[in-house]
Each structure stands twice: as structure tokens, then as C-alpha cells.
Amino acid sequence: RFWQASGESEKTSIRVKTKLEQMTEEGLYTGGAVPFGYTLVYNGRKNKKGQEMRDFAVEPHEAELVRQIFRMTVNEGYGSYQLAEYANSAGFKTHNGAEFQSNTIRRILKNEIYIGYIVNGNARSNRIEALRIISDEDFSFAQKILSQRARVNDDKRTVAMSNKGKSAITSEKWNITLYPLNDENIYITPAITA
């Protein structure tokens, strides 16, 4: 009996996953956290249980901050820490009432919903122009910036791990001083070069 229940559970899981992917591909909200810059609105449709369904809609006040985050990243080179400070000093809060963190900013910069696509796992909707907040060009450029920054950070980590015990490492872009705190940890400080 147990193996039968296990098999049914797996089949149910596959059906639910497939249905959620289909709903995403159709551009429907499937539940979960609502991205910053959006709100949920009732759309007049009802599900099989008779409950009203909701869709994403742009929230104008929050959308302006999203545009500003992309502008400051693409045009002025701001990083996620600086942007989080900017959002907090402007009085914005996340949807759960918390202050912005750098990770929240990076999630905003990576989320394709801002160019009109709902993505859930491997499923992706067709473009929904009503959800677009950012141009394709700005989004694409922001992705390149994030990718470059990630590579630089990976390089710093690699340098730190491969040169354990050395006091300083200099390359074309970085002058990094390593301070061993104990046998397992190294503290990295980027040095400003003239």
C-alpha cells in the first residue's frame, strides 16, 4: 500500500507542477510573493473552486523606484548596497515592511517581470506589455553589469583562497591586502590605487 500512495503522490506533484507551468506560460499569477513594483488586482475570473483570481498590475509609486534603480545602475554605476541605502533613505519598504537590502536590489535587477515576462522555474510567459517597467536595453545592460561584478567578486575569492598566507596581491584592477585572522579565515580589503 505504501508504494501505491508514494506513486500517487508523485503523479499529483507532476500534475500540479505542469498546471503551474501552464498558468505561468499563459501569464497568470500562480501565487507566492509579489515582486516590488507590482500589486495584485481582481480580474473577474474565477477558479474551479469559485474563488476570484488576481493578476499582476504595475504599482506606479513603486515602479518609479524600480526605474530609478535601473537608471542608477546602468547610467551611474551604483552598486546594490548604495541602491539599498538610497531606497531606504527615500522611505521605501519592501512588501513585507522590511528595509531594502543589497540582495533585494539584486533580485529586482535580475527579475524578468520588469520587461514584461512572468517566470516561474523553467516556465516563462509571452511578453505582457502592461507589466513592462524597464526597456529591454536597460535590462540587458544591467545584466551585463551584474555579470561583470560577479566575475570580479569570484576573482577576489579565488585570489584570496589561492594565495593564503601572502600579505598582498596586486593585479591591473585590484590591490588586495590579505589579513589572516587564523588558519581558516582571511579578511580581504580592496586598496584604492591612484
PDB file of C-alpha atoms in Angstrom:
ATOM      1  CA  ARG A   1       0.000   0.000   0.000  1.00  0.00           C
ATOM      2  CA  PHE A   2       2.791   2.432   0.824  1.00  0.00           C
ATOM      3  CA  TRP A   3       4.336   2.154  -2.644  1.00  0.00           C
ATOM      4  CA  GLN A   4       0.922   2.867  -4.203  1.00  0.00           C
ATOM      5  CA  ALA A   5       0.491   6.026  -2.120  1.00  0.00           C
ATOM      6  CA  SER A   6       4.014   7.115  -2.985  1.00  0.00           C
ATOM      7  CA  GLY A   7       3.303   6.688  -6.694  1.00  0.00           C
ATOM      8  CA  GLU A   8       0.050   8.679  -6.445  1.00  0.00           C
ATOM      9  CA  SER A   9       1.821  11.435  -4.558  1.00  0.00           C
ATOM     10  CA  GLU A  10       4.433  11.671  -7.293  1.00  0.00           C
ATOM     11  CA  LYS A  11       1.736  11.782 -10.006  1.00  0.00           C
ATOM     12  CA  THR A  12      -0.097  14.546  -8.147  1.00  0.00           C
ATOM     13  CA  SER A  13       3.113  16.502  -7.803  1.00  0.00           C
ATOM     14  CA  ILE A  14       3.749  16.247 -11.550  1.00  0.00           C
ATOM     15  CA  ARG A  15       0.165  17.349 -12.356  1.00  0.00           C
ATOM     16  CA  VAL A  16       0.407  20.367 -10.047  1.00  0.00           C
ATOM     17  CA  LYS A  17       3.819  21.376 -11.420  1.00  0.00           C
ATOM     18  CA  THR A  18       2.598  21.026 -15.005  1.00  0.00           C
ATOM     19  CA  LYS A  19      -0.526  23.108 -14.293  1.00  0.00           C
ATOM     20  CA  LEU A  20       1.521  25.857 -12.598  1.00  0.00           C
ATOM     21  CA  GLU A  21       3.891  25.945 -15.589  1.00  0.00           C
ATOM     22  CA  GLN A  22       0.905  26.208 -17.976  1.00  0.00           C
ATOM     23  CA  MET A  23      -0.580  29.045 -15.926  1.00  0.00           C
ATOM     24  CA  THR A  24       2.761  30.875 -15.943  1.00  0.00           C
ATOM     25  CA  GLU A  25       3.081  30.447 -19.709  1.00  0.00           C
ATOM     26  CA  GLU A  26      -0.424  31.932 -20.039  1.00  0.00           C
ATOM     27  CA  GLY A  27       0.688  34.936 -17.984  1.00  0.00           C
ATOM     28  CA  LEU A  28      -1.370  34.128 -14.896  1.00  0.00           C
ATOM     29  CA  TYR A  29      -0.369  34.739 -11.287  1.00  0.00           C
ATOM     30  CA  THR A  30       0.290  31.381  -9.623  1.00  0.00           C
ATOM     31  CA  GLY A  31       0.800  32.536  -6.042  1.00  0.00           C
ATOM     32  CA  GLY A  32       3.794  33.489  -3.982  1.00  0.00           C
ATOM     33  CA  ALA A  33       5.496  36.791  -3.296  1.00  0.00           C
ATOM     34  CA  VAL A  34       4.510  39.749  -5.463  1.00  0.00           C
ATOM     35  CA  PRO A  35       7.585  41.463  -6.942  1.00  0.00           C
ATOM     36  CA  PHE A  36       8.311  45.027  -5.852  1.00  0.00           C
ATOM     37  CA  GLY A  37       6.713  47.444  -8.321  1.00  0.00           C
ATOM     38  CA  TYR A  38       3.563  45.355  -8.711  1.00  0.00           C
ATOM     39  CA  THR A  39       0.319  44.706  -6.917  1.00  0.00           C
ATOM     40  CA  LEU A  40      -2.448  42.157  -7.366  1.00  0.00           C
ATOM     41  CA  VAL A  41      -5.837  43.135  -8.810  1.00  0.00           C
ATOM     42  CA  TYR A  42      -9.005  41.117  -9.215  1.00  0.00           C
ATOM     43  CA  ASN A  43      -9.643  40.318 -12.859  1.00  0.00           C
ATOM     44  CA  GLY A  44     -13.204  38.966 -12.877  1.00  0.00           C
ATOM     45  CA  ARG A  45     -12.136  35.350 -13.470  1.00  0.00           C
ATOM     46  CA  LYS A  46     -12.863  32.583 -11.008  1.00  0.00           C
ATOM     47  CA  ASN A  47     -11.019  29.327 -10.480  1.00  0.00           C
ATOM     48  CA  LYS A  48     -12.643  25.883 -10.284  1.00  0.00           C
ATOM     49  CA  LYS A  49     -13.457  26.443  -6.603  1.00  0.00           C
ATOM     50  CA  GLY A  50     -15.277  29.695  -7.358  1.00  0.00           C
ATOM     51  CA  GLN A  51     -12.591  31.913  -5.845  1.00  0.00           C
ATOM     52  CA  GLU A  52     -11.745  35.157  -7.624  1.00  0.00           C
ATOM     53  CA  MET A  53      -8.384  35.127  -9.367  1.00  0.00           C
ATOM     54  CA  ARG A  54      -5.947  38.022  -9.377  1.00  0.00           C
ATOM     55  CA  ASP A  55      -3.356  39.287 -11.835  1.00  0.00           C
ATOM     56  CA  PHE A  56      -0.255  41.443 -11.573  1.00  0.00           C
ATOM     57  CA  ALA A  57      -0.619  45.168 -12.175  1.00  0.00           C
ATOM     58  CA  VAL A  58       2.045  47.871 -12.085  1.00  0.00           C
ATOM     59  CA  GLU A  59       2.050  49.895  -8.854  1.00  0.00           C
ATOM     60  CA  PRO A  60       3.070  53.382 -10.102  1.00  0.00           C
ATOM     61  CA  HIS A  61       4.842  54.679  -6.963  1.00  0.00           C
ATOM     62  CA  GLU A  62       6.947  51.525  -6.561  1.00  0.00           C
ATOM     63  CA  ALA A  63       7.540  51.299 -10.325  1.00  0.00           C
ATOM     64  CA  GLU A  64       9.222  54.701 -10.239  1.00  0.00           C
ATOM     65  CA  LEU A  65      11.742  53.391  -7.690  1.00  0.00           C
ATOM     66  CA  VAL A  66      12.370  50.336  -9.906  1.00  0.00           C
ATOM     67  CA  ARG A  67      13.069  52.650 -12.861  1.00  0.00           C
ATOM     68  CA  GLN A  68      15.393  54.720 -10.659  1.00  0.00           C
ATOM     69  CA  ILE A  69      17.255  51.580  -9.517  1.00  0.00           C
ATOM     70  CA  PHE A  70      17.882  50.564 -13.132  1.00  0.00           C
ATOM     71  CA  ARG A  71      18.849  54.131 -14.140  1.00  0.00           C
ATOM     72  CA  MET A  72      21.321  54.462 -11.280  1.00  0.00           C
ATOM     73  CA  THR A  73      22.816  51.029 -12.079  1.00  0.00           C
ATOM     74  CA  VAL A  74      23.078  51.498 -15.841  1.00  0.00           C
ATOM     75  CA  ASN A  75      23.867  55.223 -16.112  1.00  0.00           C
ATOM     76  CA  GLU A  76      25.707  55.983 -12.883  1.00  0.00           C
ATOM     77  CA  GLY A  77      27.289  52.666 -11.886  1.00  0.00           C
ATOM     78  CA  TYR A  78      25.667  52.413  -8.450  1.00  0.00           C
ATOM     79  CA  GLY A  79      26.042  49.086  -6.650  1.00  0.00           C
ATOM     80  CA  SER A  80      23.392  47.157  -4.781  1.00  0.00           C
ATOM     81  CA  TYR A  81      24.499  48.381  -1.338  1.00  0.00           C
ATOM     82  CA  GLN A  82      24.291  52.027  -2.414  1.00  0.00           C
ATOM     83  CA  LEU A  83      20.909  51.449  -4.069  1.00  0.00           C
ATOM     84  CA  ALA A  84      19.531  49.786  -0.935  1.00  0.00           C
ATOM     85  CA  GLU A  85      20.632  52.816   1.100  1.00  0.00           C
ATOM     86  CA  TYR A  86      19.020  55.108  -1.495  1.00  0.00           C
ATOM     87  CA  ALA A  87      15.683  53.215  -1.359  1.00  0.00           C
ATOM     88  CA  ASN A  88      15.695  53.201   2.447  1.00  0.00           C
ATOM     89  CA  SER A  89      16.566  56.900   2.713  1.00  0.00           C
ATOM     90  CA  ALA A  90      13.739  57.685   0.264  1.00  0.00           C
ATOM     91  CA  GLY A  91      11.350  55.984   2.711  1.00  0.00           C
ATOM     92  CA  PHE A  92      10.553  52.853   0.704  1.00  0.00           C
ATOM     93  CA  LYS A  93       9.902  49.497   2.335  1.00  0.00           C
ATOM     94  CA  THR A  94       9.667  46.036   0.788  1.00  0.00           C
ATOM     95  CA  HIS A  95       6.252  44.365   0.532  1.00  0.00           C
ATOM     96  CA  ASN A  96       6.769  42.679   3.896  1.00  0.00           C
ATOM     97  CA  GLY A  97       7.605  46.018   5.553  1.00  0.00           C
ATOM     98  CA  ALA A  98      11.362  45.478   5.808  1.00  0.00           C
ATOM     99  CA  GLU A  99      14.162  47.799   4.762  1.00  0.00           C
ATOM    100  CA  PHE A 100      15.845  47.154   1.438  1.00  0.00           C
ATOM    101  CA  GLN A 101      18.980  45.011   1.480  1.00  0.00           C
ATOM    102  CA  SER A 102      21.538  44.608  -1.301  1.00  0.00           C
ATOM    103  CA  ASN A 103      20.129  41.172  -2.061  1.00  0.00           C
ATOM    104  CA  THR A 104      16.658  42.700  -2.599  1.00  0.00           C
ATOM    105  CA  ILE A 105      18.147  45.120  -5.122  1.00  0.00           C
ATOM    106  CA  ARG A 106      19.967  42.323  -6.977  1.00  0.00           C
ATOM    107  CA  ARG A 107      16.698  40.349  -7.163  1.00  0.00           C
ATOM    108  CA  ILE A 108      14.980  43.382  -8.680  1.00  0.00           C
ATOM    109  CA  LEU A 109      17.776  43.842 -11.224  1.00  0.00           C
ATOM    110  CA  LYS A 110      17.600  40.165 -12.283  1.00  0.00           C
ATOM    111  CA  ASN A 111      13.804  39.719 -12.441  1.00  0.00           C
ATOM    112  CA  GLU A 112      12.439  39.493 -15.991  1.00  0.00           C
ATOM    113  CA  ILE A 113       8.998  40.655 -14.889  1.00  0.00           C
ATOM    114  CA  TYR A 114      10.282  44.226 -15.233  1.00  0.00           C
ATOM    115  CA  ILE A 115      10.498  43.701 -19.010  1.00  0.00           C
ATOM    116  CA  GLY A 116       7.097  42.007 -19.126  1.00  0.00           C
ATOM    117  CA  TYR A 117       7.797  38.292 -18.613  1.00  0.00           C
ATOM    118  CA  ILE A 118       6.426  36.198 -15.772  1.00  0.00           C
ATOM    119  CA  VAL A 119       8.961  33.477 -14.936  1.00  0.00           C
ATOM    120  CA  ASN A 120       8.340  30.567 -12.608  1.00  0.00           C
ATOM    121  CA  GLY A 121      11.014  27.872 -12.586  1.00  0.00           C
ATOM    122  CA  ASN A 122      11.543  26.798 -16.197  1.00  0.00           C
ATOM    123  CA  ALA A 123       8.228  28.277 -17.381  1.00  0.00           C
ATOM    124  CA  ARG A 124       8.106  31.730 -18.966  1.00  0.00           C
ATOM    125  CA  SER A 125       5.121  33.689 -20.247  1.00  0.00           C
ATOM    126  CA  ASN A 126       4.964  35.560 -23.517  1.00  0.00           C
ATOM    127  CA  ARG A 127       5.715  39.249 -23.082  1.00  0.00           C
ATOM    128  CA  ILE A 128       2.930  41.151 -21.329  1.00  0.00           C
ATOM    129  CA  GLU A 129       3.443  44.806 -22.278  1.00  0.00           C
ATOM    130  CA  ALA A 130       1.166  46.016 -19.456  1.00  0.00           C
ATOM    131  CA  LEU A 131       3.738  44.660 -16.963  1.00  0.00           C
ATOM    132  CA  ARG A 132       6.777  46.291 -18.579  1.00  0.00           C
ATOM    133  CA  ILE A 133       8.535  48.872 -16.394  1.00  0.00           C
ATOM    134  CA  ILE A 134      12.049  48.774 -17.922  1.00  0.00           C
ATOM    135  CA  SER A 135      13.301  48.825 -21.522  1.00  0.00           C
ATOM    136  CA  ASP A 136      14.977  45.731 -22.936  1.00  0.00           C
ATOM    137  CA  GLU A 137      18.171  47.735 -23.443  1.00  0.00           C
ATOM    138  CA  ASP A 138      18.406  48.877 -19.822  1.00  0.00           C
ATOM    139  CA  PHE A 139      17.577  45.389 -18.536  1.00  0.00           C
ATOM    140  CA  SER A 140      20.173  43.774 -20.812  1.00  0.00           C
ATOM    141  CA  PHE A 141      22.840  46.309 -19.823  1.00  0.00           C
ATOM    142  CA  ALA A 142      22.071  45.769 -16.133  1.00  0.00           C
ATOM    143  CA  GLN A 143      22.555  42.001 -16.626  1.00  0.00           C
ATOM    144  CA  LYS A 144      25.972  42.637 -18.190  1.00  0.00           C
ATOM    145  CA  ILE A 145      26.966  44.856 -15.271  1.00  0.00           C
ATOM    146  CA  LEU A 146      25.832  42.237 -12.731  1.00  0.00           C
ATOM    147  CA  SER A 147      27.716  39.526 -14.597  1.00  0.00           C
ATOM    148  CA  GLN A 148      30.917  41.590 -14.661  1.00  0.00           C
ATOM    149  CA  ARG A 149      30.624  42.365 -10.956  1.00  0.00           C
ATOM    150  CA  ALA A 150      30.052  38.695 -10.158  1.00  0.00           C
ATOM    151  CA  ARG A 151      33.200  37.751 -12.109  1.00  0.00           C
ATOM    152  CA  VAL A 152      35.245  40.374 -10.245  1.00  0.00           C
ATOM    153  CA  ASN A 153      33.957  39.051  -6.906  1.00  0.00           C
ATOM    154  CA  ASP A 154      34.711  35.463  -7.978  1.00  0.00           C
ATOM    155  CA  ASP A 155      38.228  36.561  -8.921  1.00  0.00           C
ATOM    156  CA  LYS A 156      38.682  38.165  -5.496  1.00  0.00           C
ATOM    157  CA  ARG A 157      37.554  34.977  -3.758  1.00  0.00           C
ATOM    158  CA  THR A 158      39.809  32.834  -5.957  1.00  0.00           C
ATOM    159  CA  VAL A 159      42.777  35.104  -5.335  1.00  0.00           C
ATOM    160  CA  ALA A 160      42.151  35.009  -1.594  1.00  0.00           C
ATOM    161  CA  MET A 161      41.917  31.242  -1.427  1.00  0.00           C
ATOM    162  CA  SER A 162      44.844  30.508  -3.744  1.00  0.00           C
ATOM    163  CA  ASN A 163      47.208  32.959  -2.062  1.00  0.00           C
ATOM    164  CA  LYS A 164      46.547  32.143   1.564  1.00  0.00           C
ATOM    165  CA  GLY A 165      49.382  33.329   3.702  1.00  0.00           C
ATOM    166  CA  LYS A 166      50.615  36.091   1.389  1.00  0.00           C
ATOM    167  CA  SER A 167      50.305  39.634   2.614  1.00  0.00           C
ATOM    168  CA  ALA A 168      49.371  41.435  -0.621  1.00  0.00           C
ATOM    169  CA  ILE A 169      48.258  40.713  -4.175  1.00  0.00           C
ATOM    170  CA  THR A 170      48.284  43.262  -6.981  1.00  0.00           C
ATOM    171  CA  SER A 171      46.701  42.968 -10.433  1.00  0.00           C
ATOM    172  CA  GLU A 172      45.720  45.502 -13.096  1.00  0.00           C
ATOM    173  CA  LYS A 173      42.391  46.254 -11.407  1.00  0.00           C
ATOM    174  CA  TRP A 174      42.840  45.223  -7.795  1.00  0.00           C
ATOM    175  CA  ASN A 175      45.271  45.756  -4.992  1.00  0.00           C
ATOM    176  CA  ILE A 176      44.079  43.414  -2.289  1.00  0.00           C
ATOM    177  CA  THR A 177      45.595  43.084   1.143  1.00  0.00           C
ATOM    178  CA  LEU A 178      45.046  39.806   2.961  1.00  0.00           C
ATOM    179  CA  TYR A 179      44.942  39.668   6.730  1.00  0.00           C
ATOM    180  CA  PRO A 180      44.944  36.126   8.149  1.00  0.00           C
ATOM    181  CA  LEU A 181      42.789  36.071  11.268  1.00  0.00           C
ATOM    182  CA  ASN A 182      43.523  32.432  11.984  1.00  0.00           C
ATOM    183  CA  ASP A 183      44.391  29.318   9.995  1.00  0.00           C
ATOM    184  CA  GLU A 184      40.966  29.163   8.318  1.00  0.00           C
ATOM    185  CA  ASN A 185      39.889  32.781   7.658  1.00  0.00           C
ATOM    186  CA  ILE A 186      41.276  35.580   5.534  1.00  0.00           C
ATOM    187  CA  TYR A 187      39.948  39.140   5.652  1.00  0.00           C
ATOM    188  CA  ILE A 188      40.092  40.958   2.295  1.00  0.00           C
ATOM    189  CA  THR A 189      40.277  44.727   1.935  1.00  0.00           C
ATOM    190  CA  PRO A 190      40.426  46.262  -1.555  1.00  0.00           C
ATOM    191  CA  ALA A 191      43.008  49.026  -1.599  1.00  0.00           C
ATOM    192  CA  ILE A 192      42.410  52.245  -3.516  1.00  0.00           C
ATOM    193  CA  THR A 193      45.049  52.800  -6.176  1.00  0.00           C
ATOM    194  CA  ALA A 194      45.861  56.179  -7.697  1.00  0.00           C
TER     195      ALA A 194
END
